[in-house]
Amino acid sequence: MKTLNFVLAALLLLALPARADTIVVRGKPAIAGVRVTSESYKEITYTLNGKRQTIPAGDVIAVIFDRPPINYRLGVERYNLGDFVEAASRLSLALGEGAEDQAWVKEYAYFYLGKAQLASGQYGDAIASLESMVKLKAESRLYPQATLALARARTLSGSHDEAQKILKNLGDVIDQQKIGGNWAERVKIARAEALIGAGKFDPAAEMVKGVYSALSGAKTAFEVELAMHAKSIQLEAHILNEDLPKAKFVVEDLRSAASGGDSAPQAAMRNARAAMILAEADPRPEDLLNAAYDLARVRAENFTVVSELPRTCYLLGLIHLKLDGTLAKAKDLARSYFEEARRQYPESREAVLAKEKLKSM
């Protein structure tokens, strides 16, 4: 009987499906059916058909591990659906889960827990979770993303100098370790956003101006998006500084970039035109309606241009607030656009701005 049980157990093990992790690569087909053996901010090592292979971490968008613990899976799902409170609850439980061969669980659970807490306004808890992740695995593939989120949490909690220090240190690590994936430009964009949050508009504009110049020969779609995002921040800094002449020059740069017909420059240009109309002392209702139509096109047609869509939703909310009293249910529409920015793009600066608008409505 014991022999029979042993044979049955062996057959059951043989019947189990092979490990099937998936590596999602930017601009290329996903690498499926692999076993990821190690990750760092430099590279990912995996086995495919018995052969050991590596891929630069900067080329990787995500790693999807096979058979994740239930609370981790549900936590990430709730995060992606914008239910950040339930996501945080599930991910807190996930920290105690995971088998010996799932060392990644705690690292990833801390990361998503910190992002969920950040999105729900629990800045102190977010700081603690993200710092725990970095202490757990300093060379984590998620280190740059986690550090950007940590800096944003510091900024939103009022610690602007600490945020700049964190971002500068991250920039130094990226330079020294030669981390790819345009992280140097992404960090400078984050520093500019933090400078805007601190009311330092001129330094913010100068920083992203340099990013745009560095990406002037951009070839990949991702680099073009980064370049357009940098221009959008430069425009915002000039508008907040009430320097409309400089802002108009930025709009002209975007108009020139958009002449080629690419999605990202087109979206950035339409966002810029709407922002300029909102910057006017007393914008005409017809101009606001035209801007809303333009932005609706961005939202409907250019859903792949993720970097511009948070701003599109936020600007649509601002425009409909301005149209309250002129357009039926304009305020309800404004609220829906702010909610969309907050839920769909929780890591964006616009999500935080939208949340503040919702509080005041």
CSV table of N, CA and C in Angstrom, one decimal, residues 320-321 323-325 327-336 360-361:
chain,number,residue,atom,x,y,z
A,320,HIS,N,-14.2,71.3,-17.2
A,320,HIS,CA,-15.6,71.1,-16.8
A,320,HIS,C,-16.0,71.9,-15.5
A,321,LEU,N,-15.0,72.0,-14.7
A,321,LEU,CA,-15.3,72.9,-13.5
A,321,LEU,C,-15.5,74.3,-14.0
A,323,LEU,N,-16.7,75.2,-16.8
A,323,LEU,CA,-18.0,75.2,-17.5
A,323,LEU,C,-19.2,75.0,-16.6
A,324,ASP,N,-19.0,74.9,-15.3
A,324,ASP,CA,-20.1,74.7,-14.4
A,324,ASP,C,-21.0,76.0,-14.5
A,325,GLY,N,-22.3,75.8,-14.8
A,325,GLY,CA,-23.2,76.9,-15.0
A,325,GLY,C,-23.4,77.2,-16.4
A,327,LEU,N,-22.6,74.5,-18.9
A,327,LEU,CA,-22.9,73.2,-19.5
A,327,LEU,C,-23.6,72.3,-18.5
A,328,ALA,N,-24.6,71.6,-18.9
A,328,ALA,CA,-25.4,70.8,-18.0
A,328,ALA,C,-24.5,69.7,-17.4
A,329,LYS,N,-24.6,69.5,-16.1
A,329,LYS,CA,-23.9,68.4,-15.4
A,329,LYS,C,-22.4,68.5,-15.5
A,330,ALA,N,-21.9,69.8,-15.8
A,330,ALA,CA,-20.5,69.9,-16.0
A,330,ALA,C,-19.7,69.5,-14.7
A,331,LYS,N,-20.2,69.8,-13.6
A,331,LYS,CA,-19.5,69.5,-12.3
A,331,LYS,C,-19.5,68.0,-12.1
A,332,ASP,N,-20.5,67.3,-12.4
A,332,ASP,CA,-20.5,65.9,-12.3
A,332,ASP,C,-19.5,65.3,-13.3
A,333,LEU,N,-19.4,65.8,-14.5
A,333,LEU,CA,-18.4,65.4,-15.4
A,333,LEU,C,-17.0,65.6,-14.9
A,334,ALA,N,-16.8,66.8,-14.3
A,334,ALA,CA,-15.5,67.1,-13.7
A,334,ALA,C,-15.1,66.1,-12.7
A,335,ARG,N,-16.0,65.8,-11.8
A,335,ARG,CA,-15.8,64.8,-10.8
A,335,ARG,C,-15.4,63.5,-11.4
A,336,SER,N,-16.1,63.1,-12.4
A,336,SER,CA,-15.8,61.7,-13.0
A,336,SER,C,-14.4,61.7,-13.6
A,360,SER,N,-12.2,69.3,-2.4
A,360,SER,CA,-12.8,70.7,-2.4
A,360,SER,C,-14.1,70.8,-3.1
A,361,MET,N,-14.6,69.8,-3.7
A,361,MET,CA,-15.8,69.9,-4.5
A,361,MET,C,-17.0,69.5,-3.6
